[in-house]
PDB file of C-alpha atoms in Angstrom:
ATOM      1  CA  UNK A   1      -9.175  -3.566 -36.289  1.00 49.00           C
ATOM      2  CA  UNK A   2      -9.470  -3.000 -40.445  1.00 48.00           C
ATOM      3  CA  UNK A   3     -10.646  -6.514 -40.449  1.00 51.00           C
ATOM      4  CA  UNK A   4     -13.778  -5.626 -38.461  1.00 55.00           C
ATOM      5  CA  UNK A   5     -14.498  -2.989 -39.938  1.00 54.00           C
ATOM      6  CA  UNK A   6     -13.706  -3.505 -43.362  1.00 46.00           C
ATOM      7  CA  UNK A   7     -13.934  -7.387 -43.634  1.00 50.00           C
ATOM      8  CA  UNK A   8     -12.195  -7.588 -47.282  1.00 48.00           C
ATOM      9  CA  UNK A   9      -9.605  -5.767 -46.676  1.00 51.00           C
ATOM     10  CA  UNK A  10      -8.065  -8.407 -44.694  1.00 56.00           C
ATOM     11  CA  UNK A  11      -7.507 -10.032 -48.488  1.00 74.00           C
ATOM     12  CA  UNK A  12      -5.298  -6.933 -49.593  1.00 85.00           C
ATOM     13  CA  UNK A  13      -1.941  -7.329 -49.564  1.00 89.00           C
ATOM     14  CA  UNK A  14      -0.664  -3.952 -49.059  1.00 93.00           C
ATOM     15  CA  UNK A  15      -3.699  -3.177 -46.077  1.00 93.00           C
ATOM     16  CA  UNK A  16      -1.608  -6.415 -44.337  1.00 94.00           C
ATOM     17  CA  UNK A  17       1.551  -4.919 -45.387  1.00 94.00           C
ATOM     18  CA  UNK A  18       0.229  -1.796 -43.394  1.00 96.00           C
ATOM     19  CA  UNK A  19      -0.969  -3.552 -40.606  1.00 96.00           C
ATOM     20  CA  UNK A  20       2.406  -5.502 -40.053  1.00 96.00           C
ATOM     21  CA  UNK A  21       4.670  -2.767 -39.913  1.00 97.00           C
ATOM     22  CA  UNK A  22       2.284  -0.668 -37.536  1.00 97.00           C
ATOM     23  CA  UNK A  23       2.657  -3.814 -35.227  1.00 97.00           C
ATOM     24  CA  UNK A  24       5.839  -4.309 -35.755  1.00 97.00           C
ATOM     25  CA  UNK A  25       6.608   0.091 -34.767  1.00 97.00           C
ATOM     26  CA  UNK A  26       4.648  -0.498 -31.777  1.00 98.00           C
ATOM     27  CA  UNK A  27       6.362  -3.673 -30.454  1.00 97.00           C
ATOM     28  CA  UNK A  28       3.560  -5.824 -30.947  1.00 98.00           C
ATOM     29  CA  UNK A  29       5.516  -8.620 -32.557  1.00 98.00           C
ATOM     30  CA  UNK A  30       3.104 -11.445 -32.371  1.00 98.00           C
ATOM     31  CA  UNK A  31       1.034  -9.565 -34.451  1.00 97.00           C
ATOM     32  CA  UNK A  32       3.268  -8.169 -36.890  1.00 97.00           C
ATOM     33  CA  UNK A  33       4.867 -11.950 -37.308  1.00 97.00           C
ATOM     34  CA  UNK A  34       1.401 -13.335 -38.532  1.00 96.00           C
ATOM     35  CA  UNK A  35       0.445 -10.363 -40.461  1.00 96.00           C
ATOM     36  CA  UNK A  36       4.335 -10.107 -42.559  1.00 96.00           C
ATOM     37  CA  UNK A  37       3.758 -14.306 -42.793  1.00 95.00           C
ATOM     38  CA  UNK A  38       0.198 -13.790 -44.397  1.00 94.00           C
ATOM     39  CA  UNK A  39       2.065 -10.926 -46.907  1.00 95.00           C
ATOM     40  CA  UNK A  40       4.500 -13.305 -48.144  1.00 92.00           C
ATOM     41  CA  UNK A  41       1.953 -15.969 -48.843  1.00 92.00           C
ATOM     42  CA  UNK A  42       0.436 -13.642 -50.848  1.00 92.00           C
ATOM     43  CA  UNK A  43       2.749 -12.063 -52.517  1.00 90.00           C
ATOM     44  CA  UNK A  44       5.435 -15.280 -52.603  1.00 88.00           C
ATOM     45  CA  UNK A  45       7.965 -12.953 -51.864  1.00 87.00           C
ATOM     46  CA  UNK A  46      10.262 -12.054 -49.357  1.00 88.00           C
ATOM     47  CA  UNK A  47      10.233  -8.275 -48.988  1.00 88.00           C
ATOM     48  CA  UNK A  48       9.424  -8.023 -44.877  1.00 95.00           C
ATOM     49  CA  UNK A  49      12.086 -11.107 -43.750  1.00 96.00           C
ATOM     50  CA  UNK A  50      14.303  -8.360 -42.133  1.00 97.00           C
ATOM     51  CA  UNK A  51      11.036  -7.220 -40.048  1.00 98.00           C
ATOM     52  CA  UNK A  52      10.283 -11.087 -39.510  1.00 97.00           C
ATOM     53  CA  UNK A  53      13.329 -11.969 -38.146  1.00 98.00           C
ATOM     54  CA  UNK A  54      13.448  -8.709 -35.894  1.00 98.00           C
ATOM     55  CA  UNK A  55      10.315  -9.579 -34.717  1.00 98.00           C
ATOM     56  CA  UNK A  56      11.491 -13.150 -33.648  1.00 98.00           C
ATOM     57  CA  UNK A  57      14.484 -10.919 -32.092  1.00 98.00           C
ATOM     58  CA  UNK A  58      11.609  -9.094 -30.409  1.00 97.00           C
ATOM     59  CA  UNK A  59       9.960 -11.725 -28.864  1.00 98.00           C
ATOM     60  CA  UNK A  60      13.295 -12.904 -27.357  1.00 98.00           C
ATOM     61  CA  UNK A  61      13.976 -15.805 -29.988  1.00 98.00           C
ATOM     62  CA  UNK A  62      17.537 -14.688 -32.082  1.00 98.00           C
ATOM     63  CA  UNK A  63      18.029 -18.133 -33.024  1.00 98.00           C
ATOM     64  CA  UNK A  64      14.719 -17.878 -35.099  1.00 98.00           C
ATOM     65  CA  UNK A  65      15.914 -14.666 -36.514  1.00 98.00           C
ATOM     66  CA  UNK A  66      19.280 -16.205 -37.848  1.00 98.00           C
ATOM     67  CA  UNK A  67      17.164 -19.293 -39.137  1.00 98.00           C
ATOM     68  CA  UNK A  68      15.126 -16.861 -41.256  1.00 97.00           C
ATOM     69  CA  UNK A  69      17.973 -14.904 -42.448  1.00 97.00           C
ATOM     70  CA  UNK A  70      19.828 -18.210 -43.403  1.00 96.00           C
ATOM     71  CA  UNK A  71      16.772 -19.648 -45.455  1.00 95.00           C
ATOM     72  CA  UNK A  72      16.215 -15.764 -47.405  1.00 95.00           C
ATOM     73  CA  UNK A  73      17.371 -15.235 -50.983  1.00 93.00           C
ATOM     74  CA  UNK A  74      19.198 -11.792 -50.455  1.00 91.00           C
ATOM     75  CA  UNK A  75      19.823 -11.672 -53.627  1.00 90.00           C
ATOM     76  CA  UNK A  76      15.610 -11.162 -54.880  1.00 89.00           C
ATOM     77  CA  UNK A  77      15.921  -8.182 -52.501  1.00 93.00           C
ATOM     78  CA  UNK A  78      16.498  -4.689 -52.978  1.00 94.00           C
ATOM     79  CA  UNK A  79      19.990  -3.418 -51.901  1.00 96.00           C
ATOM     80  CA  UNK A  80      18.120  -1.445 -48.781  1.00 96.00           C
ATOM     81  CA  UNK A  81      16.349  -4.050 -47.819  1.00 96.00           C
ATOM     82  CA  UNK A  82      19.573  -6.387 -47.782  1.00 97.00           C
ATOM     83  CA  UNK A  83      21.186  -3.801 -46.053  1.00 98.00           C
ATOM     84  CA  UNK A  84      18.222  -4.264 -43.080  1.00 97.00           C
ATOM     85  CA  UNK A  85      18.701  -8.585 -43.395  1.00 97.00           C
ATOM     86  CA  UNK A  86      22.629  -7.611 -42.364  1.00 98.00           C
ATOM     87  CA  UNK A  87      21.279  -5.077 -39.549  1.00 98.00           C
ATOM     88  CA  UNK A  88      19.013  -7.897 -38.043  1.00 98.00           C
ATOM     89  CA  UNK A  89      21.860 -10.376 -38.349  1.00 98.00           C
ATOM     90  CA  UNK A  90      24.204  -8.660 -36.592  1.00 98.00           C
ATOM     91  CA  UNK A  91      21.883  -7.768 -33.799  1.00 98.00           C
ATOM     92  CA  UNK A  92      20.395 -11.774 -33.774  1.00 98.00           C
ATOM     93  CA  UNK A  93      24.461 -13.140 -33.441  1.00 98.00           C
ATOM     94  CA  UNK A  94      25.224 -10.647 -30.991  1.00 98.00           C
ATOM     95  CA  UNK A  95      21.814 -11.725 -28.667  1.00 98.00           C
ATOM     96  CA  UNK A  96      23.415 -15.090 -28.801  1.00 98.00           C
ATOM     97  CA  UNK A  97      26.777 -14.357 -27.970  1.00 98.00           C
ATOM     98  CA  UNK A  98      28.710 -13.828 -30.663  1.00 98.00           C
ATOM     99  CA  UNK A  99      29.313 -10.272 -31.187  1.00 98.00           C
ATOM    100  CA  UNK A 100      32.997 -11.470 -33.429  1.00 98.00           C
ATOM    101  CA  UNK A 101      30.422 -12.649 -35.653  1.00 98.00           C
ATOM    102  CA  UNK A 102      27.483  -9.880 -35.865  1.00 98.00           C
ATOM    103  CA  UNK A 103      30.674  -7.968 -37.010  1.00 98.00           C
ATOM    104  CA  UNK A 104      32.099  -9.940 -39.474  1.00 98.00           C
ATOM    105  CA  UNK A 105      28.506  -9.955 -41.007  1.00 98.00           C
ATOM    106  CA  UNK A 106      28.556  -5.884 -41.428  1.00 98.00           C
ATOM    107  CA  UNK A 107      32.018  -5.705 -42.332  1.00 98.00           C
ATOM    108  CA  UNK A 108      31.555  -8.118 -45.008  1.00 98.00           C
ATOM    109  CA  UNK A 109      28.362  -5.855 -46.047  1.00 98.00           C
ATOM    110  CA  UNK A 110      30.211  -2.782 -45.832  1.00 98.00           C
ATOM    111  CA  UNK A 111      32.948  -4.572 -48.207  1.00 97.00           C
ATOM    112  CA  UNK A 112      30.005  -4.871 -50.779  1.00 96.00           C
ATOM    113  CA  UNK A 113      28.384  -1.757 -50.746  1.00 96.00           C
ATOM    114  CA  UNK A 114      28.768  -0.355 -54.306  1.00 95.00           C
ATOM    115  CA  UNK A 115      30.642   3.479 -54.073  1.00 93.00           C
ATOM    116  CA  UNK A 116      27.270   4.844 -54.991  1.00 94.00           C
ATOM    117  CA  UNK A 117      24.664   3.591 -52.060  1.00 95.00           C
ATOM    118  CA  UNK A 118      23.237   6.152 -50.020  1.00 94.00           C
ATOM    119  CA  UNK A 119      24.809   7.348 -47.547  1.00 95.00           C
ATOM    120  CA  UNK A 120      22.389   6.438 -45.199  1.00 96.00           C
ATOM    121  CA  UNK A 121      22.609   2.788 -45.550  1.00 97.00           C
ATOM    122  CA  UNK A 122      26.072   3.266 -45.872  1.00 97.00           C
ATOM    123  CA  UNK A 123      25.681   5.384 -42.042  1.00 97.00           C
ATOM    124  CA  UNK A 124      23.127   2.742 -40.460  1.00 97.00           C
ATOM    125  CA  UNK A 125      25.740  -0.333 -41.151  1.00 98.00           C
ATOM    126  CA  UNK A 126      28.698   2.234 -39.510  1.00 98.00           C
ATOM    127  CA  UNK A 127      26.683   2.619 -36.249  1.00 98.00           C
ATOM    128  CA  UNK A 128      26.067  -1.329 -35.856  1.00 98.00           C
ATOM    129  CA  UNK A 129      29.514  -2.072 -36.452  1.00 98.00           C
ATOM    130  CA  UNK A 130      30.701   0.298 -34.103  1.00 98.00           C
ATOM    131  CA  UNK A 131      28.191  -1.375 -31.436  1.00 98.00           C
ATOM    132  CA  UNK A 132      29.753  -4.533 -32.593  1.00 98.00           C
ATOM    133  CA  UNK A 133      32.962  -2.910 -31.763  1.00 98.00           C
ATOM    134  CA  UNK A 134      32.345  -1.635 -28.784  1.00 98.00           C
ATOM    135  CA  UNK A 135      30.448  -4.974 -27.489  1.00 98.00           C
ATOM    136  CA  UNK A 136      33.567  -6.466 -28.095  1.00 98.00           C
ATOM    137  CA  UNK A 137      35.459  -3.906 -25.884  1.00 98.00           C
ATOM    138  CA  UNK A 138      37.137  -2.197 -28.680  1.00 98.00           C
ATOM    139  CA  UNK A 139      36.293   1.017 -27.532  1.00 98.00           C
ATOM    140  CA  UNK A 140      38.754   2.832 -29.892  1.00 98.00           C
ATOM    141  CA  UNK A 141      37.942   1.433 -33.226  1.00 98.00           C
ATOM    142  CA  UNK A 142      34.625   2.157 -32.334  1.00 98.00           C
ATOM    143  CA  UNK A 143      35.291   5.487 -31.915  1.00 97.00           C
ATOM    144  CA  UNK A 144      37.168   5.731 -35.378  1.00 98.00           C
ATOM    145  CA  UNK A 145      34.181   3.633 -37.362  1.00 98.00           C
ATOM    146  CA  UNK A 146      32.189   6.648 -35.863  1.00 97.00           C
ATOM    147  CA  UNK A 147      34.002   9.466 -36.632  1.00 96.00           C
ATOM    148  CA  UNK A 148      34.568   8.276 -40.151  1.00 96.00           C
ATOM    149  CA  UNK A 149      30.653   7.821 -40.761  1.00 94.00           C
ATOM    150  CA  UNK A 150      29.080   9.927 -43.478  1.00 90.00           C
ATOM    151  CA  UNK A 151      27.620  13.119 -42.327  1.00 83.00           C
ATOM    152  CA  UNK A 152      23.903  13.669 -41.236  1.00 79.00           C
ATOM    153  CA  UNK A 153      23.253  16.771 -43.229  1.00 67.00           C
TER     154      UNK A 153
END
C-alpha cells in the first residue's frame, strides 16, 4: 500500500523494514518473507533472519526455518536478536519432532547468556524451555524452569 502511494519509498530500506514486520504481526507471512528478503539485499545483512525463518514456520515449512538458521552468522547479530534465532529454532525442531532438540538449543543459549543480559531475554528463553519441557512430558521441571524465571516487575 506505501508503494502506491508513495512509489519511492519502496527503495527505502527502513519503509521495507516497516512493512515486513507489520506483515509479519498480522500473520501475513508471504508478504513479510519477500519484504525481510528485499531488506537484506539491501542492507547485506542479516538483522530480520529470526522473523524469516518464523515466517517459513508460519507458513507451515520448519524445515525452511532450520535451513535459514543453519546458513545465519549469529555471531554479526546483536545478543537480542540471537536470543530470537534460538527462540525460532527451538520452535522449528519442535514442529518437526524433535522437542529433545529445540531444548538442547535453549539450554545451550541459556548456558551463554552473559550474567548481565536483560532479564527479559533471559525470561523469554525460560518460558520456551519450559514448553520444551513440558512437550517432552516433563511436567515438573517445567514447573521449576518457571518458578525460577526472573520476575515481571
Amino acid at each position: 500500500m506505501l508503494r502506491r502511494r508513495f512509489p519511492a519509498s519502496g527503495r527505502v530500506d527502513v519503509v521495507r523494514e516497516a512493512a515486513a514486520l507489520t506483515a509479519y504481526a498480522s500473520g501475513r507471512y508471504e508478504e513479510a518473507l519477500r519484504e525481510v528478503r528485499a531488506v537484506r539485499r539491501m542492507r547485506g545483512d542479516s538483522s530480520l533472519r529470526a522473523v524469516e525463518a518464523d515466517a517459513e514456520r508460519g507458513l507451515g515449512h520448519p524445515e525452511k526455518a532450520v535451513e535459514i538458521i543453519d546458513a545465519t552468522d549469529a555471531s554479526s547479530l546483536d545478543l537480542a536478536e540471537q536470543v530470537e534465532l534460538v527462540l525460532v529454532s527451538s520452535g522449528a525442531r519442535a514442529d518437526l519432532g524433535q522437542a529433545d532438540v529445540g531444548l538442547v538449543i535453549v539450554d545451550d543459549a541459556l548456558a551463554a547468556l552473559p550474567a548481565s543480559a536483560d532479564d527479559e531475554l533471559r525470561r523469554r528463553l525460560m518460558e520456551v524451555k519450559a514448553q520444551r519441557l513440558t512437550e517432552l512430558g516433563r511436567d515438573e521441571e517445567a514447573g521449576e524452569v518457571l518458578d525460577a524465571m526472573p520476575c515481571r516487575c
